[in-house]
């Protein structure tokens, strides 16, 4: 063993570097990323069997195996033909800068360790806060996703509510609409908070409905927060943020806005008025890995008063005292449930600075314009019924005469042909077609192929 160096993994390796950079370069040069296919467990198990050895393997062989066997069993969320769930569409600048973050092992825990990264991330958070109209005191951090952001924000809402009630162990609840994202329910469960579920009219939470729910509740004082959704995941509906904000203020509720998907709409003048009232939010979440063209995984979490979040999330350990010595220095780790964190806001920062804010506005507006055109096409097709005028980039429609099995067949065939990835959803108890647009490279022609397949 004497001739084998323990630092052999850490030595510069030109061949390895060239190999991987060539792969990345090839991927980034594709005019359109291929959709690829669902995986089969037996085939993947076979590809991976015995791969990990004591001595390692030739990287070119392993990369080839990844490329040919593994990567083809990953559906490309960044394909302009991916219309299911919520797709992704990271800009080239953001994707490339993500590699810089990796290559430099950039973390973003504390000011002491990573001031340069933290300052740049905070510049992006400020830009988002300005888009929402939050005060200059607002601030927060980037976390892995909307789920982590919602959990972190609601923990602060809970503790603030309990503080106001003067009972640190009080059982408290959060008002949520029946359309709130599943992560909200998970967060409430983890935080041991109950839900006051507010019924919606037209799937949109209104101030009036919230007020009525509180008025008819037996213990309204135990409700300490309300969650409004700025862009529901299933249908892209923006709640009545102004109305909800007003009731929240009257009842001293923490006002949390979940804009994980739809928050990007703040940048688009054509829909910006729908977000009025968001400037009253106590906490606000938007996922740049959804509609703000950043790579996975990246969620921005903002608090109106970050001080309150710090009280809840700062981890107390003697070896951490040194990062908390200067009160004016921003420590992202203190604003969510995490300690070590990747500086995951930097790819967005680089792309935003390089491309400029107009490029972001135009990309979001392009999606909205496409969505409206698709809605017209659906209106014109005899076999299709538009179920709701789209608000953001989600279209719901019915294919007359189809049941769930028909939608599944449609989805399976389109994916097999690599025409598109679509999935159905449930709307008012019925299985329906759902298309989500957020890639500015998606063309009306691509969507027409999907609609034609329902004929
Ligand atoms: C996607 C989404 C979430 C969850 O975000 P993740 O990044 O997937 O954790 C929460 N709320 C809404 C409205 C969403 O669309």
Short mmCIF file of C-alpha atoms and ligand atoms in Angstrom, two decimals:
data_model
loop_
_atom_site.label_atom_id
_atom_site.label_comp_id
_atom_site.label_asym_id
_atom_site.label_seq_id
_atom_site.Cartn_x
_atom_site.Cartn_y
_atom_site.Cartn_z
CA UNK A 1 0.00 0.00 0.00
CA UNK A 2 3.00 2.29 0.54
CA UNK A 3 2.97 3.51 -3.07
CA UNK A 4 -0.70 4.50 -3.05
CA UNK A 5 -1.30 8.10 -2.03
CA UNK A 6 -4.20 8.80 0.33
CA UNK A 7 -4.82 12.10 -1.45
CA UNK A 8 -5.13 10.48 -4.86
CA UNK A 9 -8.80 11.52 -5.15
CA UNK A 10 -7.81 15.13 -4.60
CA UNK A 11 -5.03 15.50 -7.12
CA UNK A 12 -5.74 17.60 -10.19
CA UNK A 13 -6.88 15.29 -12.97
CA UNK A 14 -6.96 16.84 -16.41
CA UNK A 15 -8.44 13.85 -18.13
CA UNK A 16 -11.29 13.55 -15.62
CA UNK A 17 -11.96 17.28 -15.79
CA UNK A 18 -12.02 17.31 -19.59
CA UNK A 19 -14.29 14.26 -19.65
CA UNK A 20 -16.92 15.76 -17.37
CA UNK A 21 -16.75 19.25 -18.84
CA UNK A 22 -17.24 17.77 -22.30
CA UNK A 23 -20.32 15.95 -21.07
CA UNK A 24 -21.71 19.10 -19.49
CA UNK A 25 -20.90 21.11 -22.58
CA UNK A 26 -22.76 18.60 -24.73
CA UNK A 27 -25.80 18.77 -22.51
CA UNK A 28 -25.81 22.57 -22.49
CA UNK A 29 -25.45 22.69 -26.27
CA UNK A 30 -28.58 20.67 -26.94
CA UNK A 31 -31.20 22.85 -28.61
CA UNK A 32 -33.79 20.97 -26.57
CA UNK A 33 -33.11 18.50 -23.76
CA UNK A 34 -34.64 15.09 -24.52
CA UNK A 35 -37.61 14.13 -22.35
CA UNK A 36 -36.30 10.59 -21.79
CA UNK A 37 -38.19 7.79 -20.10
CA UNK A 38 -39.52 6.27 -16.91
CA UNK A 39 -37.16 3.69 -15.39
CA UNK A 40 -37.58 -0.01 -14.79
CA UNK A 41 -36.20 -1.23 -11.49
CA UNK A 42 -34.82 -4.52 -12.84
CA UNK A 43 -32.89 -2.76 -15.61
CA UNK A 44 -31.47 -0.13 -13.30
CA UNK A 45 -30.49 -2.75 -10.73
CA UNK A 46 -28.73 -4.67 -13.46
CA UNK A 47 -26.86 -1.58 -14.66
CA UNK A 48 -25.70 -0.79 -11.14
CA UNK A 49 -24.91 -4.31 -9.92
CA UNK A 50 -21.40 -4.67 -8.51
CA UNK A 51 -20.37 -1.20 -9.61
CA UNK A 52 -18.83 -0.11 -6.33
CA UNK A 53 -15.45 -1.80 -5.90
CA UNK A 54 -12.41 -1.40 -3.68
CA UNK A 55 -10.21 -0.07 -6.46
CA UNK A 56 -12.63 2.08 -8.42
CA UNK A 57 -13.34 2.09 -12.13
CA UNK A 58 -12.47 3.99 -15.25
CA UNK A 59 -14.40 7.29 -15.15
CA UNK A 60 -15.08 7.23 -18.90
CA UNK A 61 -16.85 3.88 -18.50
CA UNK A 62 -18.83 5.04 -15.51
CA UNK A 63 -19.85 8.25 -17.24
CA UNK A 64 -20.92 6.27 -20.30
CA UNK A 65 -23.01 4.03 -18.09
CA UNK A 66 -24.56 7.07 -16.42
CA UNK A 67 -25.27 8.64 -19.79
CA UNK A 68 -26.69 5.57 -21.50
CA UNK A 69 -28.43 3.73 -18.69
CA UNK A 70 -29.18 6.09 -15.80
CA UNK A 71 -29.71 9.53 -17.30
CA UNK A 72 -32.19 8.13 -19.83
CA UNK A 73 -34.33 6.97 -16.92
CA UNK A 74 -34.72 10.50 -15.61
CA UNK A 75 -37.47 12.63 -17.12
CA UNK A 76 -35.97 15.99 -18.03
CA UNK A 77 -37.97 18.58 -16.12
CA UNK A 78 -36.18 21.23 -18.18
CA UNK A 79 -37.46 19.92 -21.50
CA UNK A 80 -39.72 22.48 -23.18
CA UNK A 81 -42.09 19.52 -23.69
CA UNK A 82 -42.45 18.78 -19.97
CA UNK A 83 -45.96 19.95 -19.06
CA UNK A 84 -46.62 17.80 -15.98
CA UNK A 85 -46.40 18.67 -12.26
CA UNK A 86 -44.34 21.87 -12.19
CA UNK A 87 -41.53 21.82 -14.77
CA UNK A 88 -38.18 23.61 -14.56
CA UNK A 89 -36.36 25.82 -17.03
CA UNK A 90 -33.01 26.93 -15.65
CA UNK A 91 -31.22 29.57 -17.71
CA UNK A 92 -27.87 28.63 -19.21
CA UNK A 93 -26.10 31.19 -17.04
CA UNK A 94 -27.71 29.78 -13.91
CA UNK A 95 -26.85 26.19 -14.83
CA UNK A 96 -23.26 27.05 -15.52
CA UNK A 97 -22.87 29.08 -12.38
CA UNK A 98 -24.25 26.16 -10.41
CA UNK A 99 -21.08 24.36 -11.49
CA UNK A 100 -19.03 27.24 -10.11
CA UNK A 101 -20.81 26.91 -6.78
CA UNK A 102 -19.92 23.22 -6.79
CA UNK A 103 -16.36 23.63 -7.99
CA UNK A 104 -15.65 26.22 -5.31
CA UNK A 105 -17.45 24.26 -2.56
CA UNK A 106 -19.38 27.42 -1.87
CA UNK A 107 -21.37 27.24 1.29
CA UNK A 108 -23.43 30.06 2.65
CA UNK A 109 -23.76 29.40 6.34
CA UNK A 110 -22.47 32.55 7.92
CA UNK A 111 -21.04 35.96 7.22
CA UNK A 112 -17.76 34.94 8.82
CA UNK A 113 -17.31 32.02 6.46
CA UNK A 114 -18.91 33.25 3.27
CA UNK A 115 -19.53 36.99 3.24
CA UNK A 116 -19.10 37.30 -0.53
CA UNK A 117 -21.66 34.61 -1.27
CA UNK A 118 -24.07 35.83 1.40
CA UNK A 119 -23.94 39.42 0.16
CA UNK A 120 -24.74 38.32 -3.39
CA UNK A 121 -27.57 36.05 -2.25
CA UNK A 122 -28.97 38.91 -0.21
CA UNK A 123 -28.89 41.13 -3.27
CA UNK A 124 -31.25 38.69 -4.99
CA UNK A 125 -33.45 38.41 -1.91
CA UNK A 126 -33.69 42.20 -1.88
CA UNK A 127 -34.73 42.19 -5.52
CA UNK A 128 -37.48 39.69 -4.71
CA UNK A 129 -38.53 41.70 -1.65
CA UNK A 130 -38.79 44.80 -3.84
CA UNK A 131 -40.89 42.89 -6.37
CA UNK A 132 -43.27 42.00 -3.54
CA UNK A 133 -43.14 45.48 -2.02
CA UNK A 134 -41.75 44.26 1.31
CA UNK A 135 -40.06 46.85 3.53
CA UNK A 136 -36.30 47.47 3.52
CA UNK A 137 -36.00 45.57 6.78
CA UNK A 138 -37.19 42.34 5.10
CA UNK A 139 -34.71 39.52 4.68
CA UNK A 140 -34.28 35.79 4.79
CA UNK A 141 -32.41 33.00 3.13
CA UNK A 142 -32.51 30.44 0.35
CA UNK A 143 -33.53 26.90 1.32
CA UNK A 144 -33.96 23.68 -0.61
CA UNK A 145 -37.58 24.11 -1.63
CA UNK A 146 -40.99 25.50 -0.90
CA UNK A 147 -41.64 22.73 1.60
CA UNK A 148 -38.61 23.62 3.71
CA UNK A 149 -39.46 27.30 3.38
CA UNK A 150 -43.08 26.82 4.45
CA UNK A 151 -41.99 24.73 7.42
CA UNK A 152 -39.42 27.29 8.52
CA UNK A 153 -41.81 30.22 8.17
CA UNK A 154 -44.68 28.49 9.95
CA UNK A 155 -42.38 27.61 12.86
CA UNK A 156 -41.82 31.33 13.32
CA UNK A 157 -45.55 32.01 12.95
CA UNK A 158 -46.29 29.43 15.63
CA UNK A 159 -43.79 30.77 18.13
CA UNK A 160 -44.91 34.35 17.53
CA UNK A 161 -48.52 33.32 18.06
CA UNK A 162 -47.69 31.52 21.25
CA UNK A 163 -45.71 34.49 22.47
CA UNK A 164 -48.66 36.75 21.82
CA UNK A 165 -50.93 34.35 23.72
CA UNK A 166 -48.39 34.28 26.54
CA UNK A 167 -48.25 30.50 26.50
CA UNK A 168 -45.17 28.85 25.04
CA UNK A 169 -46.90 25.49 24.86
CA UNK A 170 -50.28 26.66 23.55
CA UNK A 171 -51.98 24.48 20.98
CA UNK A 172 -52.41 26.85 18.07
CA UNK A 173 -53.89 26.62 14.60
CA UNK A 174 -53.38 28.05 11.14
CA UNK A 175 -56.11 29.09 8.73
CA UNK A 176 -55.55 27.47 5.35
CA UNK A 177 -57.67 27.17 2.25
CA UNK A 178 -58.84 23.82 0.98
CA UNK A 179 -56.45 24.44 -1.95
CA UNK A 180 -53.27 24.89 0.13
CA UNK A 181 -50.26 22.89 -0.99
CA UNK A 182 -49.64 19.50 0.61
CA UNK A 183 -46.41 20.82 2.17
CA UNK A 184 -48.48 23.18 4.33
CA UNK A 185 -50.33 20.24 5.85
CA UNK A 186 -47.06 18.40 6.42
CA UNK A 187 -45.59 21.46 8.08
CA UNK A 188 -48.59 21.83 10.38
CA UNK A 189 -48.31 18.18 11.31
CA UNK A 190 -44.59 18.46 12.07
CA UNK A 191 -45.14 21.63 14.08
CA UNK A 192 -48.07 20.11 15.92
CA UNK A 193 -50.43 22.83 14.78
CA UNK A 194 -54.01 22.32 13.76
CA UNK A 195 -55.65 23.64 10.61
CA UNK A 196 -58.73 25.80 10.32
CA UNK A 197 -59.67 24.83 6.79
CA UNK A 198 -61.45 27.66 5.04
CA UNK A 199 -63.77 26.71 2.20
CA UNK A 200 -63.12 28.58 -1.02
CA UNK A 201 -65.35 29.90 -3.72
CA UNK A 202 -63.94 29.21 -7.14
CA UNK A 203 -60.91 27.61 -5.45
CA UNK A 204 -59.69 31.00 -4.27
CA UNK A 205 -59.27 32.00 -0.64
CA UNK A 206 -60.92 35.35 0.02
CA UNK A 207 -60.81 37.74 2.96
CA UNK A 208 -64.58 37.34 3.36
CA UNK A 209 -64.33 33.55 3.59
CA UNK A 210 -61.52 33.82 6.12
CA UNK A 211 -63.52 36.27 8.22
CA UNK A 212 -66.59 34.04 8.10
CA UNK A 213 -64.55 31.00 9.14
CA UNK A 214 -63.04 32.87 12.09
CA UNK A 215 -66.42 34.30 13.12
CA UNK A 216 -68.04 30.89 13.21
CA UNK A 217 -65.09 29.18 14.91
CA UNK A 218 -65.43 28.23 18.57
CA UNK A 219 -61.87 29.17 19.49
CA UNK A 220 -60.75 31.85 17.04
CA UNK A 221 -58.09 33.07 19.47
CA UNK A 222 -56.12 29.85 18.91
CA UNK A 223 -55.75 30.69 15.22
CA UNK A 224 -52.41 32.49 14.98
CA UNK A 225 -51.65 32.52 11.26
CA UNK A 226 -53.13 32.31 7.80
CA UNK A 227 -51.57 30.84 4.68
CA UNK A 228 -52.54 32.29 1.33
CA UNK A 229 -51.37 30.75 -1.92
CA UNK A 230 -50.07 32.97 -4.70
CA UNK A 231 -50.49 30.48 -7.51
CA UNK A 232 -52.05 27.17 -6.52
CA UNK A 233 -50.07 24.23 -7.83
CA UNK A 234 -53.02 22.45 -9.39
CA UNK A 235 -54.62 25.41 -11.14
CA UNK A 236 -52.39 28.48 -10.80
CA UNK A 237 -54.96 30.47 -8.84
CA UNK A 238 -53.85 33.47 -6.79
CA UNK A 239 -55.78 33.97 -3.56
CA UNK A 240 -57.33 37.30 -2.60
CA UNK A 241 -54.13 38.48 -0.93
CA UNK A 242 -55.42 41.98 -0.19
CA UNK A 243 -58.57 40.69 1.49
CA UNK A 244 -56.72 38.02 3.45
CA UNK A 245 -54.10 40.57 4.55
CA UNK A 246 -56.81 42.84 5.91
CA UNK A 247 -58.44 40.11 7.99
CA UNK A 248 -55.02 38.91 9.14
CA UNK A 249 -54.25 42.38 10.41
CA UNK A 250 -57.59 42.69 12.25
CA UNK A 251 -57.14 39.32 13.93
CA UNK A 252 -53.37 39.68 14.51
CA UNK A 253 -52.65 36.63 12.37
CA UNK A 254 -49.25 35.94 10.88
CA UNK A 255 -49.77 36.33 7.13
CA UNK A 256 -47.79 33.75 5.17
CA UNK A 257 -47.85 33.81 1.38
CA UNK A 258 -46.90 30.59 -0.39
CA UNK A 259 -45.79 31.68 -3.84
CA UNK A 260 -43.53 28.68 -4.41
CA UNK A 261 -44.91 28.23 -7.90
CA UNK A 262 -46.67 31.48 -8.75
CA UNK A 263 -44.49 34.07 -7.02
CA UNK A 264 -42.61 34.60 -10.28
CA UNK A 265 -45.78 36.28 -11.56
CA UNK A 266 -44.71 39.33 -9.55
CA UNK A 267 -42.35 40.10 -12.42
CA UNK A 268 -45.05 40.11 -15.10
CA UNK A 269 -46.97 43.38 -15.47
CA UNK A 270 -49.92 41.53 -17.04
CA UNK A 271 -50.67 39.66 -13.81
CA UNK A 272 -48.94 41.79 -11.15
CA UNK A 273 -52.22 43.33 -9.87
CA UNK A 274 -53.37 39.86 -8.79
CA UNK A 275 -50.61 39.92 -6.18
CA UNK A 276 -51.70 43.18 -4.55
CA UNK A 277 -51.65 42.72 -0.80
CA UNK A 278 -48.52 40.59 -0.84
CA UNK A 279 -46.63 43.59 0.51
CA UNK A 280 -48.43 42.93 3.81
CA UNK A 281 -46.95 39.43 4.15
CA UNK A 282 -45.09 38.46 7.30
CA UNK A 283 -43.38 35.73 5.33
CA UNK A 284 -43.22 34.96 1.64
CA UNK A 285 -41.89 31.99 -0.30
CA UNK A 286 -41.01 31.69 -3.98
CA UNK A 287 -39.14 28.81 -5.62
CA UNK A 288 -36.62 30.05 -8.18
CA UNK A 289 -36.23 26.39 -9.21
CA UNK A 290 -39.76 26.58 -10.56
CA UNK A 291 -40.59 29.70 -12.56
CA UNK A 292 -37.51 31.84 -11.92
CA UNK A 293 -35.22 29.79 -14.11
CA UNK A 294 -32.78 28.55 -11.46
CA UNK A 295 -31.52 24.98 -11.18
CA UNK A 296 -32.70 22.62 -8.43
CA UNK A 297 -32.85 23.16 -5.58
CA UNK A 298 -33.64 26.72 -4.65
CA UNK A 299 -36.40 28.40 -2.67
CA UNK A 300 -36.31 31.99 -1.47
CA UNK A 301 -37.76 32.61 1.99
CA UNK A 302 -38.37 36.18 3.08
CA UNK A 303 -39.58 37.58 6.40
CA UNK A 304 -40.98 41.04 6.99
CA UNK A 305 -39.16 41.05 10.32
CA UNK A 306 -36.19 38.66 10.09
CA UNK A 307 -35.42 39.25 13.76
CA UNK A 308 -38.40 37.06 14.66
CA UNK A 309 -37.07 34.22 12.53
CA UNK A 310 -33.64 34.50 14.08
CA UNK A 311 -35.13 33.98 17.51
CA UNK A 312 -36.63 30.68 16.38
CA UNK A 313 -33.98 29.28 14.06
CA UNK A 314 -30.59 30.31 15.46
CA UNK A 315 -28.79 27.18 16.59
CA UNK A 316 -27.10 27.39 19.91
CA UNK A 317 -23.76 25.62 20.18
CA UNK A 318 -20.57 26.89 21.77
CA UNK A 319 -18.53 26.30 18.62
CA UNK A 320 -20.99 28.53 16.73
CA UNK A 321 -20.61 31.51 19.06
CA UNK A 322 -17.86 32.87 16.86
CA UNK A 323 -20.20 33.29 13.85
CA UNK A 324 -22.65 35.30 15.93
CA UNK A 325 -20.28 37.87 17.35
CA UNK A 326 -21.11 40.77 15.05
CA UNK A 327 -24.82 41.58 15.19
CA UNK A 328 -24.86 43.48 11.86
CA UNK A 329 -23.49 40.51 9.95
CA UNK A 330 -26.05 38.35 8.15
CA UNK A 331 -26.00 34.65 8.89
CA UNK A 332 -28.35 32.82 6.48
CA UNK A 333 -28.28 29.77 8.69
CA UNK A 334 -30.32 31.68 11.31
CA UNK A 335 -33.44 32.13 9.19
CA UNK A 336 -34.60 28.57 8.49
CA UNK A 337 -34.31 25.04 9.71
CA UNK A 338 -30.78 24.27 8.58
CA UNK A 339 -27.17 24.85 9.57
CA UNK A 340 -24.87 23.89 6.71
CA UNK A 341 -26.24 25.16 3.44
CA UNK A 342 -25.15 25.40 -0.15
CA UNK A 343 -25.01 28.98 -1.46
CA UNK A 344 -27.89 27.96 -3.68
CA UNK A 345 -29.01 31.50 -4.39
CA UNK A 346 -25.87 32.23 -6.40
CA UNK A 347 -26.85 30.65 -9.73
CA UNK A 348 -29.91 32.90 -9.76
CA UNK A 349 -27.78 35.87 -8.72
CA UNK A 350 -25.34 35.33 -11.58
CA UNK A 351 -28.06 34.78 -14.15
CA UNK A 352 -30.06 37.78 -12.99
CA UNK A 353 -27.05 40.08 -13.12
CA UNK A 354 -25.87 38.74 -16.49
CA UNK A 355 -29.25 38.65 -18.21
CA UNK A 356 -30.90 41.63 -16.56
CA UNK A 357 -34.36 41.88 -15.05
CA UNK A 358 -36.08 42.51 -18.40
CA UNK A 359 -35.09 39.01 -19.55
CA UNK A 360 -36.87 37.56 -16.50
CA UNK A 361 -39.96 39.66 -17.10
CA UNK A 362 -40.04 38.69 -20.77
CA UNK A 363 -39.61 34.98 -20.07
CA UNK A 364 -42.47 34.96 -17.55
CA UNK A 365 -44.70 37.02 -19.83
CA UNK A 366 -43.94 34.69 -22.74
CA UNK A 367 -45.25 31.77 -20.73
CA UNK A 368 -48.38 33.66 -19.81
CA UNK A 369 -48.99 34.63 -23.44
CA UNK A 370 -48.53 31.01 -24.56
CA UNK A 371 -50.91 29.81 -21.86
CA UNK A 372 -53.60 32.22 -23.07
CA UNK A 373 -53.12 31.05 -26.66
CA UNK A 374 -53.43 27.43 -25.59
CA UNK A 375 -56.65 28.26 -23.75
CA UNK A 376 -58.03 29.71 -27.02
CA UNK A 377 -57.05 26.56 -28.93
CA UNK A 378 -58.78 24.39 -26.35
CA UNK A 379 -61.87 26.58 -26.61
CA UNK A 380 -61.90 26.02 -30.37
CA UNK A 381 -61.44 22.25 -30.27
CA UNK A 382 -64.78 20.41 -30.43
CA UNK A 383 -63.70 17.54 -28.20
CA UNK A 384 -62.16 19.78 -25.49
CA UNK A 385 -63.65 22.03 -22.81
CA UNK A 386 -61.63 24.69 -21.03
CA UNK A 387 -62.49 24.30 -17.34
CA UNK A 388 -61.27 27.67 -16.17
CA UNK A 389 -59.73 30.74 -17.73
CA UNK A 390 -56.04 30.32 -16.80
CA UNK A 391 -54.58 32.77 -14.28
CA UNK A 392 -50.89 31.88 -14.54
CA UNK A 393 -49.29 29.08 -16.59
CA UNK A 394 -51.67 26.21 -15.81
CA UNK A 395 -54.45 25.05 -18.13
CA UNK A 396 -57.17 22.62 -17.05
CA UNK A 397 -59.40 21.02 -19.63
CA UNK A 398 -61.77 18.14 -20.19
CA UNK A 399 -61.67 15.76 -23.13
CA UNK A 400 -65.38 14.99 -23.53
CA UNK A 401 -66.04 11.29 -23.10
CA UNK A 402 -62.71 10.42 -21.51
CA UNK A 403 -62.16 8.68 -18.20
CA UNK A 404 -58.97 8.33 -16.16
CA UNK A 405 -57.75 5.39 -18.27
CA UNK A 406 -58.05 7.47 -21.45
CA UNK A 407 -55.97 10.28 -19.98
CA UNK A 408 -53.38 7.71 -18.87
CA UNK A 409 -53.20 6.25 -22.37
CA UNK A 410 -52.83 9.75 -23.85
CA UNK A 411 -50.02 10.51 -21.39
CA UNK A 412 -48.24 7.19 -21.98
CA UNK A 413 -48.32 7.48 -25.76
CA UNK A 414 -47.08 11.06 -25.81
CA UNK A 415 -44.15 10.15 -23.58
CA UNK A 416 -43.31 7.00 -25.53
CA UNK A 417 -43.14 9.13 -28.70
CA UNK A 418 -41.18 11.82 -26.80
CA UNK A 419 -43.77 14.34 -27.90
CA UNK A 420 -44.50 15.59 -24.38
CA UNK A 421 -44.81 14.64 -20.75
CA UNK A 422 -48.32 15.33 -19.49
CA UNK A 423 -50.28 14.02 -16.54
CA UNK A 424 -53.91 14.30 -15.58
CA UNK A 425 -55.18 15.76 -12.35
CA UNK A 426 -58.38 15.83 -10.33
CA UNK A 427 -60.62 18.86 -10.59
CA UNK A 428 -63.93 19.05 -8.76
CA UNK A 429 -63.93 15.30 -8.38
CA UNK A 430 -63.25 14.56 -12.04
CA UNK A 431 -60.08 13.36 -13.80
CA UNK A 432 -59.08 16.10 -16.24
CA UNK A 433 -56.18 17.15 -18.43
CA UNK A 434 -53.65 19.57 -16.99
CA UNK A 435 -50.82 21.35 -18.80
CA UNK A 436 -48.26 23.56 -17.08
CA UNK A 437 -46.08 25.96 -19.01
CA UNK A 438 -43.01 27.71 -17.72
CA UNK A 439 -40.27 27.05 -20.28
CA UNK A 440 -39.94 30.07 -22.57
CA UNK A 441 -38.75 27.66 -25.29
CA UNK A 442 -42.11 25.89 -25.42
CA UNK A 443 -43.86 26.67 -28.70
CA UNK A 444 -47.53 26.63 -29.61
CA UNK A 445 -46.67 23.93 -32.17
CA UNK A 446 -45.39 21.65 -29.40
CA UNK A 447 -48.64 22.10 -27.50
CA UNK A 448 -50.74 21.58 -30.61
CA UNK A 449 -49.23 18.10 -30.93
CA UNK A 450 -50.44 17.35 -27.41
CA UNK A 451 -53.94 18.66 -28.07
CA UNK A 452 -54.12 16.89 -31.44
CA UNK A 453 -53.53 13.61 -29.62
CA UNK A 454 -56.88 14.03 -27.86
CA UNK A 455 -58.79 14.08 -31.15
C1 LIG B 1 -44.13 23.32 -5.35
C2 LIG B 1 -44.89 23.96 -4.27
C3 LIG B 1 -44.52 23.81 -2.92
C4 LIG B 1 -43.41 22.88 -2.51
O1 LIG B 1 -42.19 23.32 -3.00
P1 LIG B 1 -40.95 22.31 -3.13
O2 LIG B 1 -39.90 23.19 -3.71
O3 LIG B 1 -41.40 21.23 -4.06
O4 LIG B 1 -40.64 21.80 -1.78
C5 LIG B 1 -45.22 24.49 -1.97
N1 LIG B 1 -46.25 25.30 -2.30
C6 LIG B 1 -46.65 25.46 -3.57
C7 LIG B 1 -47.78 26.36 -3.86
C8 LIG B 1 -45.98 24.80 -4.60
O5 LIG B 1 -46.37 24.96 -5.87
#
